[in-house]
Amino acid sequence: MRPAIAEVGYVDRGLTVGWSDGSDPATFHHIWLRDNCACSLCRHPQTWERTLDTHSLDLDVRPRDVRHDDQALHVLWSDGHDSTFPAAWLHEHRYGVSDADADLPVQVPWDASLQNALPQIDHGDVMRDGGGLARFVEQVWTHGVSFIRGAPVTDEALAVLARRVGHLRETNFGVDWHVVAVIEPNNVAFTSLELQLHTDLPNRESPPGFQFLHCLVAEAPGGDSTLVDGFWVAEQIRRDDPAAFELLITVPVPYRFHDAEHDLRWNAPVIGLGSKGELREVRYHTALTAPLDVAPGLVEPLYRAMRVFAGWCRSTTARVTAHLEPGDVMVFHNRRVLHGRTAFDPSGGQRHLHGVYVDVDEWASRLRMLRRGRGTGGV
Amino acid sequence: MRPAIAEVGYVDRGLTVGWSDGSDPATFHHIWLRDNCACSLCRHPQTWERTLDTHSLDLDVRPRDVRHDDQALHVLWSDGHDSTFPAAWLHEHRYGVSDADADLPVQVPWDASLQNALPQIDHGDVMRDGGGLARFVEQVWTHGVSFIRGAPVTDEALAVLARRVGHLRETNFGVDWHVVAVIEPNNVAFTSLELQLHTDLPNRESPPGFQFLHCLVAEAPGGDSTLVDGFWVAEQIRRDDPAAFELLITVPVPYRFHDAEHDLRWNAPVIGLGSKGELREVRYHTALTAPLDVAPGLVEPLYRAMRVFAGWCRSTTARVTAHLEPGDVMVFHNRRVLHGRTAFDPSGGQRHLHGVYVDVDEWASRLRMLRRGRGTGGV
């Protein structure tokens, strides 16, 4: 139940709205209200986009007449325009309430104790209907990881699955790629070596958001997957070592991947925060870190801070492990969760994972739609 | 000609290198040098990635022996390892010199005077060899815009052209899309209305980098293209109105696109700066601006600042215009250059543009490779 409008008052250059449930009154500036008029002259009825030209409004626009009932606020403006604002819309758009995206669940940090409760779901449930898909999409949003069990062991299954959420993100490795040991690799993933915990493609401006790794063959001994929640790590450092945290959120680290066809570079701090200090992403990949180029006084402190980050990532307090079997799909948030693997012995048989990426904002969009019972996938 | 090594000295926790050309000596910390050892034990010989585990290094590592000639610095480390650093590599990686990406040309801001010298190139030149492709890719990097003339007027030509630079960026509008007036549009672009100057998809975390618009039909009267360099606009505001500039670089503006299948939202300042204050992107699209959610005291100042931004964009001092004819391809940096169009009259005939996107870091990668005579396109 959203509060109804109890009263409307005037303040300098704005209106205040009091709510029937006694919650704090909200202020809305005249220009803000006028700019958000949702009538069919101000918004395109089909596209929902603003057709009103904000630039054409008088910044000193003011109400000529204001009326309300409990469900809506009506304003006749000095420019002759009439606007109606539903009470629920006003309540939802009060300044300062939408810090978190109310249509998305909270992202819950985890440590090694997640090992006993790894999020998982049956492939059939994800494919069957919007409800199973919603559970999966939400699981991955909340924990940054989920394991799908019982996927068909075919080259085709992965794209069909991932496209339930959104389109596939193409990178320099293609729309999809195969993780197998090859003779002339352009990336250490395509060897049988141990992979230290890392995020994929930090050398891209926008690293891929969500990664799907579909196990097709798991004959080779070794090759266990390791996962750590980078957001949990970041919070440990924010709490215990503010000096290191400050460097990790402010000093850009250069990452670079190059082969015969590409030379892809990007600089960004290891920990990326949103404008309100919330965790937005982590980027960490020792193998792709280019020579640091920072003020001389920061070189050693930055090495130390990155060591602190890596230290938490590698502690048993943080890590969960999994051995993927054919038909398992490990899905994780690549800009939050670091992943790695132990070395495997290619002489003992094959190891074959099939991978694709789906971007963060695609994922969030699908989740918003599913939570309101729309967009049941299969796009 | 890169300077040779003239002398090597010791400082606390590092080495200094003096250059034969008399330029300032450079300092390199021990840990930095050790971590950047490029021998075949520390770097994978095929992938060029670091196989050395930075985390395993002693942060107090120090030289046991240092030798040099004019072409290289040799260090025997306290951990028993031997490293060789070529003089040219050291000179290139001095702290503080790689602020700008030395392999990329400078981005040159422009105003309306560009109208008399619009960058353009023949389609045949771009397709023929690496040289023509390089000229085109560099033109668009430098000015943020170029016009390709004489492209085949077919649905197939655009993707073939754009893939000379990099893979196509898929969005919620597809891998490619057609700008025509339709009956039930989900975006104002797909109407015959005027489009105010804007950047595409500011509601995505990573808005598409470079946009190709290929004119297939231009029968309808009107529909002229307009372009403004958002970097030039940003510099005018930085110079003339520091208060507005400060708001435009710090206060996130919410953008949102939603239709029956998607609800894609992102918040970001109108002007995005890199860590050294350099211009990195602009995001501006009145039609997609969601209700502002900022501190009450910032609402009116932010409206005013966005008005300042739009005012510069719409001034004749800033704007260039072009009328696309069939076979023209307008290519522009969507995160730098704002584009729009005048209204057109669909009763007077068809107007049909075909569009695709290529991302910023793909573009930069291709440009780096072409400038060193590699990766001649056709990927």
Tab-separated table of C-alpha atoms in Angstrom, chain B:
chain	number	residue	atom	x	y	z
B	1	MET	CA	65.506	7.483	-31.776
B	2	ARG	CA	65.028	6.474	-28.173
B	3	PRO	CA	67.755	7.596	-25.706
B	4	ALA	CA	70.305	5.022	-24.601
B	5	ILE	CA	71.280	4.412	-20.989
B	6	ALA	CA	74.104	6.727	-19.832
B	7	GLU	CA	74.295	5.749	-16.180
B	8	VAL	CA	72.528	3.801	-13.471
B	9	GLY	CA	72.391	4.883	-9.844
B	10	TYR	CA	70.925	3.747	-6.566
B	11	VAL	CA	68.197	5.405	-4.528
B	12	ASP	CA	66.258	4.131	-1.552
B	13	ARG	CA	64.351	1.029	-2.707
B	14	GLY	CA	64.979	1.736	-6.379
B	15	LEU	CA	67.299	2.462	-9.261
B	16	THR	CA	67.743	5.630	-11.301
B	17	VAL	CA	68.514	5.604	-14.994
B	18	GLY	CA	70.207	8.552	-16.690
B	19	TRP	CA	69.735	8.963	-20.449
B	20	SER	CA	72.252	9.723	-23.149
B	21	ASP	CA	70.123	12.600	-24.498
B	22	GLY	CA	70.291	14.438	-21.187
B	23	SER	CA	66.564	14.119	-20.453
B	24	ASP	CA	65.574	13.823	-16.791
B	25	PRO	CA	66.771	10.669	-15.050
B	26	ALA	CA	64.014	8.182	-14.272
B	27	THR	CA	63.448	6.271	-11.046
B	28	PHE	CA	62.159	2.685	-10.960
B	29	HIS	CA	61.344	0.897	-7.721
B	30	HIS	CA	62.872	-2.533	-7.119
B	31	ILE	CA	59.485	-4.227	-6.763
B	32	TRP	CA	58.268	-2.581	-9.955
B	33	LEU	CA	61.310	-3.766	-11.919
B	34	ARG	CA	61.171	-7.262	-10.512
B	35	ASP	CA	57.440	-7.536	-11.256
B	36	ASN	CA	57.992	-6.421	-14.836
B	37	CYS	CA	60.712	-8.941	-15.614
B	38	ALA	CA	59.979	-10.134	-19.145
B	39	CYS	CA	61.984	-13.363	-19.231
B	40	SER	CA	60.351	-16.561	-20.381
B	41	LEU	CA	59.877	-17.708	-16.784
B	42	CYS	CA	57.998	-14.527	-15.837
B	43	ARG	CA	55.961	-14.093	-19.040
B	44	HIS	CA	54.241	-16.768	-21.054
B	45	PRO	CA	56.203	-16.804	-24.349
B	46	GLN	CA	53.051	-17.264	-26.461
B	47	THR	CA	50.447	-15.196	-24.653
B	48	TRP	CA	52.776	-12.411	-23.433
B	49	GLU	CA	50.860	-12.594	-20.148
B	50	ARG	CA	52.554	-12.446	-16.764
B	51	THR	CA	52.999	-15.977	-15.452
B	52	LEU	CA	55.073	-14.631	-12.580
B	53	ASP	CA	52.770	-14.431	-9.588
B	54	THR	CA	53.136	-10.847	-8.324
B	55	HIS	CA	51.724	-12.020	-5.022
B	56	SER	CA	54.658	-14.406	-4.513
B	57	LEU	CA	57.300	-11.645	-4.729
B	58	ASP	CA	59.038	-10.247	-1.679
B	59	LEU	CA	57.967	-6.577	-1.478
B	60	ASP	CA	61.486	-5.910	-0.168
B	61	VAL	CA	63.209	-7.596	-3.109
B	62	ARG	CA	66.496	-5.840	-3.942
B	63	PRO	CA	69.340	-6.079	-6.452
B	64	ARG	CA	72.345	-8.182	-5.616
B	65	ASP	CA	74.160	-6.971	-8.703
B	66	VAL	CA	73.450	-4.301	-11.304
B	67	ARG	CA	75.154	-3.900	-14.672
B	68	HIS	CA	74.294	-1.888	-17.747
B	69	ASP	CA	75.414	-1.024	-21.221
B	70	ASP	CA	73.804	1.661	-23.351
B	71	GLN	CA	71.098	-0.693	-24.619
B	72	ALA	CA	70.043	-2.582	-21.510
B	73	LEU	CA	69.928	-2.787	-17.742
B	74	HIS	CA	70.749	-6.155	-16.150
B	75	VAL	CA	69.784	-6.959	-12.572
B	76	LEU	CA	70.563	-10.006	-10.467
B	77	TRP	CA	67.944	-10.022	-7.702
B	78	SER	CA	68.056	-11.019	-4.048
B	79	ASP	CA	65.671	-13.868	-4.917
B	80	GLY	CA	68.292	-15.259	-7.321
B	81	HIS	CA	66.422	-14.226	-10.457
B	82	ASP	CA	68.093	-12.452	-13.420
B	83	SER	CA	66.323	-9.686	-15.370
B	84	THR	CA	67.193	-7.704	-18.476
B	85	PHE	CA	65.385	-4.470	-19.297
B	86	PRO	CA	65.933	-2.947	-22.759
B	87	ALA	CA	66.705	0.790	-22.674
B	88	ALA	CA	63.838	1.582	-25.043
B	89	TRP	CA	61.368	-0.301	-22.864
B	90	LEU	CA	62.530	1.514	-19.733
B	91	HIS	CA	62.325	4.877	-21.442
B	92	GLU	CA	58.816	4.167	-22.663
B	93	HIS	CA	57.639	3.052	-19.226
B	94	ARG	CA	59.056	5.875	-17.081
B	95	TYR	CA	56.440	6.845	-14.485
B	96	GLY	CA	54.237	9.686	-15.650
B	97	VAL	CA	54.896	9.586	-19.373
B	98	SER	CA	52.071	7.349	-20.508
B	99	ASP	CA	49.273	9.678	-19.358
B	100	ALA	CA	48.172	9.815	-22.918
B	101	ASP	CA	48.142	6.584	-24.862
B	102	ALA	CA	51.215	7.208	-27.010
B	103	ASP	CA	49.953	4.814	-29.661
B	104	LEU	CA	46.818	6.880	-30.244
B	105	PRO	CA	46.540	10.290	-31.911
B	106	VAL	CA	45.231	13.295	-29.984
B	107	GLN	CA	41.471	13.925	-30.048
B	108	VAL	CA	41.050	17.405	-31.552
B	109	PRO	CA	37.956	19.365	-30.443
B	110	TRP	CA	36.018	21.240	-33.134
B	111	ASP	CA	33.263	23.794	-33.480
B	112	ALA	CA	31.035	24.834	-36.388
B	113	SER	CA	34.063	25.742	-38.487
B	114	LEU	CA	34.485	22.047	-39.188
B	115	GLN	CA	31.573	22.493	-41.599
B	116	ASN	CA	34.063	23.673	-44.219
B	117	ALA	CA	36.326	20.681	-43.793
B	118	LEU	CA	34.175	17.703	-42.856
B	119	PRO	CA	36.426	14.638	-42.666
B	120	GLN	CA	35.546	12.270	-45.478
B	121	ILE	CA	36.939	9.333	-47.367
B	122	ASP	CA	35.946	7.106	-50.271
B	123	HIS	CA	34.415	3.743	-49.473
B	124	GLY	CA	36.852	2.118	-51.885
B	125	ASP	CA	39.848	3.520	-49.996
B	126	VAL	CA	38.585	2.131	-46.687
B	127	MET	CA	37.931	-1.295	-48.180
B	128	ARG	CA	41.018	-1.550	-50.371
B	129	ASP	CA	43.952	-1.840	-47.967
B	130	GLY	CA	45.287	-1.162	-44.509
B	131	GLY	CA	46.407	2.331	-45.487
B	132	GLY	CA	42.930	3.594	-46.382
B	133	LEU	CA	41.444	1.853	-43.395
B	134	ALA	CA	44.056	3.446	-41.143
B	135	ARG	CA	43.275	6.924	-42.490
B	136	PHE	CA	39.573	6.402	-41.808
B	137	VAL	CA	40.017	4.918	-38.322
B	138	GLU	CA	42.385	7.740	-37.381
B	139	GLN	CA	40.103	10.458	-38.807
B	140	VAL	CA	37.224	9.254	-36.679
B	141	TRP	CA	39.447	8.954	-33.611
B	142	THR	CA	40.840	12.456	-34.026
B	143	HIS	CA	37.695	14.378	-34.963
B	144	GLY	CA	35.020	12.022	-33.681
B	145	VAL	CA	33.374	11.965	-37.093
B	146	SER	CA	33.917	11.052	-40.725
B	147	PHE	CA	31.759	10.635	-43.804
B	148	ILE	CA	32.337	7.673	-46.070
B	149	ARG	CA	31.237	8.345	-49.644
B	150	GLY	CA	30.205	5.885	-52.322
B	151	ALA	CA	29.258	2.839	-50.251
B	152	PRO	CA	27.109	0.254	-52.045
B	153	VAL	CA	23.423	0.909	-51.376
B	154	THR	CA	22.692	-2.570	-50.035
B	155	ASP	CA	21.662	-4.046	-46.705
B	156	GLU	CA	24.901	-6.048	-46.618
B	157	ALA	CA	27.450	-3.283	-47.149
B	158	LEU	CA	27.354	-1.745	-43.676
B	159	ALA	CA	28.356	-4.765	-41.595
B	160	VAL	CA	31.150	-5.633	-44.029
B	161	LEU	CA	32.472	-2.091	-43.698
B	162	ALA	CA	32.195	-1.831	-39.907
B	163	ARG	CA	33.776	-5.255	-39.363
B	164	ARG	CA	36.924	-3.871	-40.993
B	165	VAL	CA	37.366	-2.104	-37.646
B	166	GLY	CA	35.957	-4.561	-35.129
B	167	HIS	CA	33.049	-6.757	-34.165
B	168	LEU	CA	29.603	-5.209	-33.978
B	169	ARG	CA	28.164	-4.259	-30.611
B	170	GLU	CA	24.762	-5.827	-30.074
B	171	THR	CA	22.224	-3.851	-28.027
B	172	ASN	CA	18.543	-4.146	-27.201
B	173	PHE	CA	17.949	-2.792	-30.715
B	174	GLY	CA	19.816	-5.745	-32.219
B	175	VAL	CA	23.188	-6.188	-33.919
B	176	ASP	CA	22.048	-3.701	-36.564
B	177	TRP	CA	18.914	-1.634	-36.876
B	178	HIS	CA	16.970	0.393	-39.409
B	179	VAL	CA	16.001	4.004	-38.803
B	180	VAL	CA	12.665	4.451	-40.567
B	181	ALA	CA	9.367	5.942	-39.442
B	182	VAL	CA	7.203	3.094	-38.108
B	183	ILE	CA	3.610	3.023	-36.828
B	184	GLU	CA	4.299	1.715	-33.313
B	185	PRO	CA	7.792	2.890	-32.430
B	186	ASN	CA	9.526	1.964	-29.165
B	187	ASN	CA	11.932	4.854	-29.649
B	188	VAL	CA	11.491	8.374	-30.938
B	189	ALA	CA	14.200	7.701	-33.546
B	190	PHE	CA	11.667	5.489	-35.295
B	191	THR	CA	9.262	8.383	-35.876
B	192	SER	CA	9.509	11.305	-38.321
B	193	LEU	CA	9.945	13.807	-35.470
B	194	GLU	CA	12.881	16.144	-34.965
B	195	LEU	CA	15.594	14.579	-32.817
B	196	GLN	CA	17.351	16.991	-30.495
B	197	LEU	CA	21.095	16.542	-30.168
B	198	HIS	CA	21.798	13.515	-28.012
B	199	THR	CA	24.093	10.564	-27.460
B	200	ASP	CA	22.662	7.093	-28.024
B	201	LEU	CA	21.848	4.751	-25.149
B	202	PRO	CA	23.113	6.783	-22.168
B	203	ASN	CA	20.833	4.449	-20.217
B	204	ARG	CA	23.332	1.611	-20.740
B	205	GLU	CA	26.284	1.133	-18.470
B	206	SER	CA	28.554	1.226	-21.480
B	207	PRO	CA	26.892	3.240	-24.238
B	208	PRO	CA	27.968	2.153	-27.721
B	209	GLY	CA	31.237	3.754	-28.793
B	210	PHE	CA	31.182	4.440	-32.511
B	211	GLN	CA	28.048	4.631	-34.598
B	212	PHE	CA	27.771	3.967	-38.329
B	213	LEU	CA	24.669	5.357	-40.085
B	214	HIS	CA	24.418	4.210	-43.688
B	215	CYS	CA	21.932	6.099	-45.860
B	216	LEU	CA	19.937	3.755	-48.090
B	217	VAL	CA	17.020	6.021	-49.078
B	218	ALA	CA	16.671	9.803	-48.755
B	219	GLU	CA	13.467	10.754	-50.584
B	220	ALA	CA	11.606	12.470	-47.720
B	221	PRO	CA	12.122	16.241	-47.491
B	222	GLY	CA	13.976	17.254	-44.310
B	223	GLY	CA	15.805	14.878	-42.017
B	224	ASP	CA	19.134	16.710	-42.124
B	225	SER	CA	21.736	15.332	-39.729
B	226	THR	CA	23.212	17.606	-37.064
B	227	LEU	CA	26.431	16.991	-35.118
B	228	VAL	CA	28.151	18.725	-32.199
B	229	ASP	CA	31.453	17.878	-30.524
B	230	GLY	CA	30.533	17.278	-26.883
B	231	PHE	CA	34.213	17.485	-25.888
B	232	TRP	CA	34.401	20.999	-27.349
B	233	VAL	CA	31.205	21.916	-25.490
B	234	ALA	CA	32.616	20.503	-22.249
B	235	GLU	CA	35.760	22.625	-22.633
B	236	GLN	CA	33.695	25.790	-23.140
B	237	ILE	CA	31.818	25.080	-19.907
B	238	ARG	CA	35.006	24.186	-18.025
B	239	ARG	CA	36.368	27.601	-19.067
B	240	ASP	CA	33.266	29.795	-18.678
B	241	ASP	CA	31.128	28.244	-15.979
B	242	PRO	CA	33.114	26.206	-13.439
B	243	ALA	CA	30.086	25.793	-11.146
B	244	ALA	CA	28.030	24.180	-13.905
B	245	PHE	CA	31.024	22.088	-14.973
B	246	GLU	CA	31.479	20.772	-11.436
B	247	LEU	CA	27.869	19.578	-11.320
B	248	LEU	CA	28.062	18.053	-14.796
B	249	ILE	CA	31.124	15.967	-13.909
B	250	THR	CA	29.953	14.848	-10.444
B	251	VAL	CA	26.175	14.470	-10.239
B	252	PRO	CA	24.800	11.242	-11.740
B	253	VAL	CA	21.876	11.758	-14.079
B	254	PRO	CA	19.504	8.798	-14.360
B	255	TYR	CA	18.671	7.581	-17.848
B	256	ARG	CA	16.083	4.939	-18.654
B	257	PHE	CA	14.698	3.125	-21.683
B	258	HIS	CA	11.810	0.747	-21.303
B	259	ASP	CA	9.526	-1.106	-23.646
B	260	ALA	CA	7.615	-4.385	-23.535
B	261	GLU	CA	10.803	-6.489	-23.233
B	262	HIS	CA	13.408	-4.253	-21.535
B	263	ASP	CA	13.878	-1.877	-18.658
B	264	LEU	CA	17.428	-0.591	-19.061
B	265	ARG	CA	18.684	2.063	-16.651
B	266	TRP	CA	21.976	3.676	-15.775
B	267	ASN	CA	23.083	6.735	-13.803
B	268	ALA	CA	26.139	8.739	-14.791
B	269	PRO	CA	27.261	12.358	-14.906
B	270	VAL	CA	26.681	14.216	-18.191
B	271	ILE	CA	30.444	14.672	-18.574
B	272	GLY	CA	32.746	11.797	-17.640
B	273	LEU	CA	36.392	12.549	-16.841
B	274	GLY	CA	39.337	10.209	-16.610
B	275	SER	CA	41.514	10.113	-13.518
B	276	LYS	CA	43.696	12.935	-14.838
B	277	GLY	CA	40.813	15.255	-15.664
B	278	GLU	CA	40.810	14.372	-19.349
B	279	LEU	CA	37.477	14.134	-21.156
B	280	ARG	CA	36.340	10.561	-21.450
B	281	GLU	CA	32.649	10.697	-22.431
B	282	VAL	CA	29.465	12.719	-22.605
B	283	ARG	CA	25.976	11.355	-22.007
B	284	TYR	CA	23.027	13.552	-22.870
B	285	HIS	CA	19.558	12.617	-24.033
B	286	THR	CA	16.628	14.696	-22.838
B	287	ALA	CA	14.098	12.121	-24.018
B	288	LEU	CA	15.630	9.349	-21.892
B	289	THR	CA	16.352	11.396	-18.771
B	290	ALA	CA	14.516	9.846	-15.824
B	291	PRO	CA	13.294	11.946	-12.866
B	292	LEU	CA	16.362	13.448	-11.188
B	293	ASP	CA	17.057	12.105	-7.727
B	294	VAL	CA	19.624	14.384	-6.109
B	295	ALA	CA	19.917	16.402	-2.912
B	296	PRO	CA	17.108	19.009	-2.904
B	297	GLY	CA	19.614	21.867	-3.034
B	298	LEU	CA	21.057	20.480	-6.278
B	299	VAL	CA	17.825	20.108	-8.254
B	300	GLU	CA	17.665	23.638	-9.631
B	301	PRO	CA	21.437	24.057	-10.083
B	302	LEU	CA	21.555	20.771	-12.008
B	303	TYR	CA	18.694	21.837	-14.262
B	304	ARG	CA	20.585	25.061	-14.867
B	305	ALA	CA	23.843	23.199	-15.612
B	306	MET	CA	22.153	20.822	-18.053
B	307	ARG	CA	20.615	23.882	-19.677
B	308	VAL	CA	24.071	25.369	-20.074
B	309	PHE	CA	25.225	22.128	-21.714
B	310	ALA	CA	22.230	21.992	-24.058
B	311	GLY	CA	22.609	25.694	-24.819
B	312	TRP	CA	26.140	25.237	-26.119
B	313	CYS	CA	25.089	22.142	-28.064
B	314	ARG	CA	22.319	24.038	-29.795
B	315	SER	CA	24.292	27.167	-30.592
B	316	THR	CA	25.249	27.747	-34.217
B	317	THR	CA	28.820	28.183	-32.954
B	318	ALA	CA	28.960	24.454	-32.262
B	319	ARG	CA	26.870	22.713	-34.866
B	320	VAL	CA	27.626	21.182	-38.234
B	321	THR	CA	24.948	19.740	-40.487
B	322	ALA	CA	24.910	17.247	-43.317
B	323	HIS	CA	22.335	15.872	-45.668
B	324	LEU	CA	23.012	12.190	-46.165
B	325	GLU	CA	22.523	10.792	-49.651
B	326	PRO	CA	22.267	7.115	-50.540
B	327	GLY	CA	25.758	5.624	-50.318
B	328	ASP	CA	26.893	8.014	-47.565
B	329	VAL	CA	27.908	6.520	-44.220
B	330	MET	CA	28.132	8.946	-41.308
B	331	VAL	CA	30.474	7.544	-38.650
B	332	PHE	CA	30.841	9.228	-35.277
B	333	HIS	CA	32.036	8.732	-31.709
B	334	ASN	CA	28.771	8.323	-29.834
B	335	ARG	CA	30.352	9.050	-26.457
B	336	ARG	CA	31.832	12.308	-27.638
B	337	VAL	CA	29.767	13.687	-30.517
B	338	LEU	CA	26.048	14.430	-30.081
B	339	HIS	CA	23.850	13.836	-33.081
B	340	GLY	CA	20.335	14.807	-34.067
B	341	ARG	CA	18.183	15.407	-37.100
B	342	THR	CA	15.576	17.827	-38.315
B	343	ALA	CA	12.033	16.488	-38.731
B	344	PHE	CA	11.190	14.968	-42.070
B	345	ASP	CA	7.993	14.638	-44.020
B	346	PRO	CA	7.204	10.930	-44.510
B	347	SER	CA	4.442	11.820	-46.995
B	348	GLY	CA	7.153	13.106	-49.342
B	349	GLY	CA	8.870	9.727	-49.611
B	350	GLN	CA	11.004	7.336	-47.620
B	351	ARG	CA	14.005	7.992	-45.379
B	352	HIS	CA	15.997	4.921	-44.475
B	353	LEU	CA	19.238	4.686	-42.491
B	354	HIS	CA	20.932	1.446	-41.500
B	355	GLY	CA	22.923	1.485	-38.289
B	356	VAL	CA	25.535	-0.497	-36.327
B	357	TYR	CA	27.874	0.188	-33.407
B	358	VAL	CA	31.540	-0.666	-32.744
B	359	ASP	CA	32.895	-0.193	-29.220
B	360	VAL	CA	35.510	2.353	-28.164
B	361	ASP	CA	38.169	-0.098	-27.074
B	362	GLU	CA	37.777	-2.139	-30.280
B	363	TRP	CA	38.367	1.037	-32.238
B	364	ALA	CA	41.430	1.993	-30.210
B	365	SER	CA	42.857	-1.500	-30.570
B	366	ARG	CA	42.451	-1.475	-34.358
B	367	LEU	CA	44.048	1.956	-34.529
B	368	ARG	CA	47.065	0.872	-32.461
B	369	MET	CA	47.570	-2.173	-34.691
B	370	LEU	CA	47.170	-0.241	-37.948
B	371	ARG	CA	49.605	2.447	-36.842
B	372	ARG	CA	52.266	-0.177	-36.393
B	373	GLY	CA	51.350	-1.786	-39.697
B	374	ARG	CA	49.505	-4.759	-38.214
B	375	GLY	CA	45.937	-5.995	-38.353
B	376	THR	CA	44.926	-4.567	-41.686
B	377	GLY	CA	41.249	-5.290	-41.092
B	378	GLY	CA	38.807	-7.745	-42.519
B	379	VAL	CA	38.573	-9.534	-39.173
